[in-house]
């Protein structure tokens, strides 16, 4: 008997601003999102200000070495405090000069009268920056606006053990780019976990790929694209960088394309990890960050910059090929005649992500 068809979701999932608002509320602002890597903020005082699904956020390494995150909004009257990245000993508001320590506590607020003897009035300890939850795994730094959400390690489930032999905590970040993509965030997520499209969309780069699905527990899905040699770089020849020391036999069979729900992809090859992180901006607009890291020993090789440029070229070209395709798909989805179509057997991981979303959207 032929298997029952699994249909893709209703068109409104990709085109309705109301549905998008519901996803933001029920999913993105309650899930772990990716900031980047701890090694991108190596010294006390190093910070980067970013835009997120919950608004602007500052991520900063404190004097004690801990990385913390705060809403990037002054407790006085809400000005943005920092932009870009750099190093600060304290955070001063550009508007009326309230200033904060790197742990978020308020240092000073000019002309504000001190609290009275009974603690009434303005008490500095009440007006620190609003913290955003910030936890790490494998050198990756994650944020969450929901103070009741599961801790990161529980959220990851067996993703941490599956990727343990890649030793991501020993890697160093060497590259990142950001792309504006005019499509719904889910199109980027779906594209990242099926290799059905690679023979057509990536005919000139990575080409057709063979993949298998993994059974997972936790908030992630995974396919492994099978290849004896790293597919993080283009070409027939063996990849230029050595296999990660201690990599498991399972991991040596290919590249894990993981999707940590709702929108974080880690692509774990035999010699490196690169990631694609999707930030929903509007129902038909997303920002895609692509970054990459290598084992410290690899990044210290004398020829590293020359060879690594081949990886960056592959990551960017393939990401742009996908983004271009997905913008075309988004336009097609705007047809009033569009109806959900059936998934191929090579797209079963998509059905897992739909179920995950349905559970949260109710
Ligand atoms: S808004 Fe920041 S000090 Fe006034
Ligand atoms: Fe692709």
JSON list of N, CA and C in Angstrom, two decimals, residues 4 53 80 118 207 220 271 324:
[
{"chain": "A", "resi": 4, "resn": "UNK", "atom": "N", "xyz": [0.64, 7.14, 3.16]},
{"chain": "A", "resi": 4, "resn": "UNK", "atom": "CA", "xyz": [-0.24, 8.32, 3.15]},
{"chain": "A", "resi": 4, "resn": "UNK", "atom": "C", "xyz": [0.59, 9.57, 2.88]},
{"chain": "A", "resi": 53, "resn": "UNK", "atom": "N", "xyz": [14.60, 38.64, 18.34]},
{"chain": "A", "resi": 53, "resn": "UNK", "atom": "CA", "xyz": [13.13, 38.56, 18.28]},
{"chain": "A", "resi": 53, "resn": "UNK", "atom": "C", "xyz": [12.48, 39.25, 19.48]},
{"chain": "A", "resi": 80, "resn": "UNK", "atom": "N", "xyz": [18.39, 53.33, 23.63]},
{"chain": "A", "resi": 80, "resn": "UNK", "atom": "CA", "xyz": [19.36, 52.29, 23.31]},
{"chain": "A", "resi": 80, "resn": "UNK", "atom": "C", "xyz": [20.68, 52.68, 23.98]},
{"chain": "A", "resi": 118, "resn": "UNK", "atom": "N", "xyz": [14.12, 55.39, 55.25]},
{"chain": "A", "resi": 118, "resn": "UNK", "atom": "CA", "xyz": [13.32, 54.16, 55.23]},
{"chain": "A", "resi": 118, "resn": "UNK", "atom": "C", "xyz": [13.40, 53.43, 53.91]},
{"chain": "A", "resi": 207, "resn": "UNK", "atom": "N", "xyz": [26.07, 20.14, -5.38]},
{"chain": "A", "resi": 207, "resn": "UNK", "atom": "CA", "xyz": [25.46, 19.07, -6.16]},
{"chain": "A", "resi": 207, "resn": "UNK", "atom": "C", "xyz": [24.54, 18.17, -5.34]},
{"chain": "A", "resi": 220, "resn": "UNK", "atom": "N", "xyz": [15.27, 19.20, 18.68]},
{"chain": "A", "resi": 220, "resn": "UNK", "atom": "CA", "xyz": [16.08, 19.31, 17.46]},
{"chain": "A", "resi": 220, "resn": "UNK", "atom": "C", "xyz": [15.77, 18.18, 16.51]},
{"chain": "A", "resi": 271, "resn": "UNK", "atom": "N", "xyz": [35.70, 18.38, 9.87]},
{"chain": "A", "resi": 271, "resn": "UNK", "atom": "CA", "xyz": [36.85, 19.25, 10.16]},
{"chain": "A", "resi": 271, "resn": "UNK", "atom": "C", "xyz": [36.45, 20.61, 10.74]},
{"chain": "A", "resi": 324, "resn": "UNK", "atom": "N", "xyz": [18.36, 32.87, -2.57]},
{"chain": "A", "resi": 324, "resn": "UNK", "atom": "CA", "xyz": [17.76, 33.28, -3.84]},
{"chain": "A", "resi": 324, "resn": "UNK", "atom": "C", "xyz": [16.57, 32.40, -4.18]}
]
